[in-house]
Short mmCIF file of C-alpha atoms in Angstrom, two decimals:
data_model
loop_
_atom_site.label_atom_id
_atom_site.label_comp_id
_atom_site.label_asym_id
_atom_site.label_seq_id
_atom_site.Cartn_x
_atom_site.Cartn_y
_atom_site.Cartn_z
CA UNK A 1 -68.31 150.61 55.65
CA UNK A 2 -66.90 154.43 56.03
CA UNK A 3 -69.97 155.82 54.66
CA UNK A 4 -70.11 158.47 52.14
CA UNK A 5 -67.31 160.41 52.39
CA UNK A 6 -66.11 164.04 50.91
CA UNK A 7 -63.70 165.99 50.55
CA UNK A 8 -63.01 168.77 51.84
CA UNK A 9 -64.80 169.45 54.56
CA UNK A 10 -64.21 173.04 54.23
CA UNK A 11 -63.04 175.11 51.54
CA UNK A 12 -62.92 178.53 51.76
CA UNK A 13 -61.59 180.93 47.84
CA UNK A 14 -61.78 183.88 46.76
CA UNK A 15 -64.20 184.60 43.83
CA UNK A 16 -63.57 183.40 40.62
CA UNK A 17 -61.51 180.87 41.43
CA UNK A 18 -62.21 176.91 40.36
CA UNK A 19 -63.60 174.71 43.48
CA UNK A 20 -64.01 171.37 42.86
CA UNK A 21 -65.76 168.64 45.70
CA UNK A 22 -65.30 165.08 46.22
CA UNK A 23 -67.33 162.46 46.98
CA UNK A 24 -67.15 158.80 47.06
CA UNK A 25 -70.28 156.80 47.97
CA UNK A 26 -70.96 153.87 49.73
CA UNK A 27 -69.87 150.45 47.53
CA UNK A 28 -72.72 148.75 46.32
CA UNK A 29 -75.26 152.29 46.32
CA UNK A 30 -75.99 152.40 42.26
CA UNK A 31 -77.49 156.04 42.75
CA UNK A 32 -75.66 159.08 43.51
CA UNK A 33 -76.95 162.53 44.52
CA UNK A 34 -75.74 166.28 45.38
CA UNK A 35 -77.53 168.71 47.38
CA UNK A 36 -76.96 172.07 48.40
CA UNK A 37 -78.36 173.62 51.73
CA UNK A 38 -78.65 177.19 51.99
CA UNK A 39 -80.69 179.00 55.09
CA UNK A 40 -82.82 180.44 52.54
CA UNK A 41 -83.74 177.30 50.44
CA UNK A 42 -82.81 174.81 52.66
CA UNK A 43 -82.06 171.57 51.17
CA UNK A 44 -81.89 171.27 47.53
CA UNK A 45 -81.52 168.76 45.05
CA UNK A 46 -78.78 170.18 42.28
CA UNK A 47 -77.76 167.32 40.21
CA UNK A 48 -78.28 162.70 40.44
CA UNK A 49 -76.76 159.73 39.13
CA UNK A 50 -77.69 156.56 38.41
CA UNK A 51 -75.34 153.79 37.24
CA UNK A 52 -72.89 156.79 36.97
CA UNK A 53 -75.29 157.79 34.13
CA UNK A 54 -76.36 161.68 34.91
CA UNK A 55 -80.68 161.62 34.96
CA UNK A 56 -81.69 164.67 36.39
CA UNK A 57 -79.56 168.35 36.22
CA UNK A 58 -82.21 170.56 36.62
CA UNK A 59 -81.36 171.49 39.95
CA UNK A 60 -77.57 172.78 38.52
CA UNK A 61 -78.20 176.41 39.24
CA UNK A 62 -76.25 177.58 35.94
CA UNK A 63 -73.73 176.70 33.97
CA UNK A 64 -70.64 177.71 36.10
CA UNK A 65 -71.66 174.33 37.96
CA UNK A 66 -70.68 170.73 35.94
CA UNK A 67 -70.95 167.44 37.64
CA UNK A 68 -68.99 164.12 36.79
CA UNK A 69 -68.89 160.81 37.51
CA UNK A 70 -66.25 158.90 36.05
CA UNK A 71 -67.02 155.29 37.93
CA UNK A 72 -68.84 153.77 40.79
CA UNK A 73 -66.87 154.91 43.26
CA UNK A 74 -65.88 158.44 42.92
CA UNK A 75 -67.76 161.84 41.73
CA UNK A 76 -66.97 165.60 41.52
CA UNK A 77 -69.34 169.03 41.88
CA UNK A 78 -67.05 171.44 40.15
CA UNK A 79 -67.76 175.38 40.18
CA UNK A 80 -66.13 177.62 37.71
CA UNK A 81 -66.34 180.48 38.07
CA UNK A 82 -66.61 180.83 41.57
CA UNK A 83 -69.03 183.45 43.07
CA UNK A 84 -70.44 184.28 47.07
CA UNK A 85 -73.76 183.30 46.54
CA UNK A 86 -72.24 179.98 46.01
CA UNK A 87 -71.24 180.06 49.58
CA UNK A 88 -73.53 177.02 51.04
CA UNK A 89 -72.89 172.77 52.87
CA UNK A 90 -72.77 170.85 49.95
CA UNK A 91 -73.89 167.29 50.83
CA UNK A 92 -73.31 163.81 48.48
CA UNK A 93 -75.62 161.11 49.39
CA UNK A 94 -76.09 157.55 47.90
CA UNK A 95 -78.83 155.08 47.92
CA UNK A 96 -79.58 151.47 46.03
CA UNK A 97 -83.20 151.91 47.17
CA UNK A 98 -85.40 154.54 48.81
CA UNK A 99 -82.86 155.73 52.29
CA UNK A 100 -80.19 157.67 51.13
CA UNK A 101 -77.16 158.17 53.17
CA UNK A 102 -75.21 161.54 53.18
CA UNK A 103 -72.22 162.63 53.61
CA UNK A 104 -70.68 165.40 56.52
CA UNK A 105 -70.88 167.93 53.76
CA UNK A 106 -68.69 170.28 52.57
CA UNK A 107 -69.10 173.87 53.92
CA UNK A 108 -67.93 176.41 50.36
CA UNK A 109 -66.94 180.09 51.32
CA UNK A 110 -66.56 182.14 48.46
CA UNK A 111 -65.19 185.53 49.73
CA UNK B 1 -91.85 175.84 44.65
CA UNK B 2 -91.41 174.00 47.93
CA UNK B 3 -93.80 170.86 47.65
CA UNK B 4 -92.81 169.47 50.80
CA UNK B 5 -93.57 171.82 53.83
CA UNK B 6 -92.33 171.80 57.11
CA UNK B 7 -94.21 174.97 58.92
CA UNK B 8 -92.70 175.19 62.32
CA UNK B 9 -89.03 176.06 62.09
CA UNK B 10 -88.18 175.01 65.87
CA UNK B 11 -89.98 173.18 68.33
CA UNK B 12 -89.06 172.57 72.51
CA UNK B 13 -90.53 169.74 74.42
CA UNK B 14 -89.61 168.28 78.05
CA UNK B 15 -88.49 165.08 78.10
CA UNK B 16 -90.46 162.67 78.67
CA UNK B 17 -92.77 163.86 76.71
CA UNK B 18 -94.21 163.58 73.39
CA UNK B 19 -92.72 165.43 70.34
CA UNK B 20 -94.87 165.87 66.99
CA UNK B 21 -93.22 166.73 64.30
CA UNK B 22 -95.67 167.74 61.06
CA UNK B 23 -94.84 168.25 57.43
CA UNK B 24 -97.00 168.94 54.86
CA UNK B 25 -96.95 167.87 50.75
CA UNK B 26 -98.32 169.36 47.97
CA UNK B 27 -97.38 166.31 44.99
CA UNK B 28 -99.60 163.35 45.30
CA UNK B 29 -97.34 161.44 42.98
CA UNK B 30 -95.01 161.20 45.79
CA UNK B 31 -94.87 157.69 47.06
CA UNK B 32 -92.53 157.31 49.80
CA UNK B 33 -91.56 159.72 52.87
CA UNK B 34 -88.27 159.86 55.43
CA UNK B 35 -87.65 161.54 58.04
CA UNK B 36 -83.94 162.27 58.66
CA UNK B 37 -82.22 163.94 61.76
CA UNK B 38 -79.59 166.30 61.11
CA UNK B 39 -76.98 167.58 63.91
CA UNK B 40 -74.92 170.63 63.40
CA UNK B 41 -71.99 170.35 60.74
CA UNK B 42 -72.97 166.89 60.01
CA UNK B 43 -75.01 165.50 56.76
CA UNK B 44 -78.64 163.97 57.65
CA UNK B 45 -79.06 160.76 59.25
CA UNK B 46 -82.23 158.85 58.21
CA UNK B 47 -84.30 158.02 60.29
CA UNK B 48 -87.51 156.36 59.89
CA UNK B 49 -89.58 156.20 56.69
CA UNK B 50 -92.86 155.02 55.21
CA UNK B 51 -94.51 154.28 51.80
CA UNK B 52 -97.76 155.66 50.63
CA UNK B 53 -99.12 151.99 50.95
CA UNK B 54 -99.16 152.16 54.40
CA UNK B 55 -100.51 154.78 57.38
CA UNK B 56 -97.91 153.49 59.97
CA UNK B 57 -94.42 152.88 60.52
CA UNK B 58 -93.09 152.45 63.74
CA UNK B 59 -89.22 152.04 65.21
CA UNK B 60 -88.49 152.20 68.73
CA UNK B 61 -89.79 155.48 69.83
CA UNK B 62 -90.11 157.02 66.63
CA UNK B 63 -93.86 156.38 64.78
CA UNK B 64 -94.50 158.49 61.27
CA UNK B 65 -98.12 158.94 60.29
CA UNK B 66 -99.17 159.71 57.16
CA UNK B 67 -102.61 160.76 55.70
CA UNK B 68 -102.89 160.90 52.54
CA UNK B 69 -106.08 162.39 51.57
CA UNK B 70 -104.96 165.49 53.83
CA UNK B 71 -101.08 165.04 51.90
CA UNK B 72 -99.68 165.53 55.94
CA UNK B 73 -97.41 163.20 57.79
CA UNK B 74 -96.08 163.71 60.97
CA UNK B 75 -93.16 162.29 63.14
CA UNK B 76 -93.88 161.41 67.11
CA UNK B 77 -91.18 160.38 69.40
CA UNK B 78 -92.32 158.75 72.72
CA UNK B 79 -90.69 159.78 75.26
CA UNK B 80 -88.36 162.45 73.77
CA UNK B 81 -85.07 162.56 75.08
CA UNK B 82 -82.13 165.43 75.44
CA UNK B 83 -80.42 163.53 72.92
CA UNK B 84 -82.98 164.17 70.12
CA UNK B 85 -82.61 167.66 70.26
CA UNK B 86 -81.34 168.01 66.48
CA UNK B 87 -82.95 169.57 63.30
CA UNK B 88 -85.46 167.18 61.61
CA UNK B 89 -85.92 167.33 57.34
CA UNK B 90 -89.31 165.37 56.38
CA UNK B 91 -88.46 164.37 52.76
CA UNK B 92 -90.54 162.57 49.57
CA UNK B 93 -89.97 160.81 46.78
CA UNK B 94 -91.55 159.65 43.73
CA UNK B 95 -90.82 156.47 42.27
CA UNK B 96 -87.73 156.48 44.74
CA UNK B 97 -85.90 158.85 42.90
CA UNK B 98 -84.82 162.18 43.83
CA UNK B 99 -86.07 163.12 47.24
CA UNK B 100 -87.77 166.60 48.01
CA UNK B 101 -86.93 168.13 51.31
CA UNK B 102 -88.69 170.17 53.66
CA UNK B 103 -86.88 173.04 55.55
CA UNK B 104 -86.35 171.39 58.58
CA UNK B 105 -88.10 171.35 62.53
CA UNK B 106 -85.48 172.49 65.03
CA UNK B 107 -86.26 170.22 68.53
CA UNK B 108 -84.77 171.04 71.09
CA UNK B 109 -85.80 168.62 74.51
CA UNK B 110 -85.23 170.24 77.39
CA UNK B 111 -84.20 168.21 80.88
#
């Protein structure tokens, strides 16, 4: 298996502008998560999935950030508007138990 | 609020020698702990984990401890090696959902 994989790895706009990341998880995890690390707040959970079903959003800073996922194998962190503070590695993991297994990340610039 | 604590932000050990790794926890609902490795502009890489059932896990020459009464585990590799110089997240979990990460240790094992 490839792993979790995302898309892009880097991604650099200007503010205001629509960013959208891509992840696809590992076949056969039933539980999909997105995390945000920042040096201030280090790792944080923002949004998870389970059975593509969205269960917890209460990390989603605000409502510039939406979350999909449309099947089992494929999920998007979208960000509209765009702003610098949203400059952070965004990381996908998935999981069918307790060990979840990231992704490289996707390092957002928002200039 | 951060309710899993990781209080030393870096760490340096010789190799050879022993490296302990603490984190501390502030939900006892949590019921399941990981420790995942992280190396620059990649996504975490677990590691080793434990449930609350237990006091011991052990893998190779990576042991986590956990005591719950004092809400602490810690991670001990024996002997440390150059190549586990990375950053190290403790995380926890409740009910195996969502998992709560600490700010990371930064080893660094020196020749």
């Amino acid at each position: 298996d490839a792993g979790v994989i995302q898309s892009p790895r880097h991604e650099v706009t200007e503010m205001g502008q629509e960013v959208t990341l891509r992840c696809k998880p590992i076949s056969g995890h039933n539980s999909l998560f997105w995390y945000r690390q920042t040096m201030m707040r280090g790792l944080e959970l923002l949004i998870y999935f389970n059975n593509n079903v969205p269960i917890d959003d209460s990390g989603m800073p605000e409502d510039r950030f939406s979350a999909k996922m449309p099947n089992a194998s494929f999920s998007t962190l979208k960000i509209q508007p765009s702003e610098p503070r949203d400059s952070a590695v965004y990381f996908c993991a998935s999981t069918q138990s307790h060990e979840q297994y990231f992704g490289p990340g996707t390092r957002l610039t928002v200039t | 609020d951060q309710q899993v604590k990781q209080n030393s932000p870096s760490l340096s050990v010789q190799e050879g020698r022993i490296s302990i790794l603490n984190c501390d926890y502030t939900n006892s609902m949590f019921d399941y702990f990981l420790w995942y490795k992280k190396y620059p502009a990649e996504g975490p890489t677990f590691l080793i984990s434990i449930s609350s059932i237990k006091d011991k896990n052990e893998d190779g020459r990576f042991t986590v401890f956990l005591n719950k009464s004092a809400k602490h585990l810690s991670l001990h590799i024996v002997p440390s090696q150059p190549g586990d110089s990375a950053v190290y997240f403790c995380a926890a979990s409740k009910s195996g959902y969502a998992l709560n990460f600490g700010k990371g240790t930064s080893l660094l094992v020196t020749p």
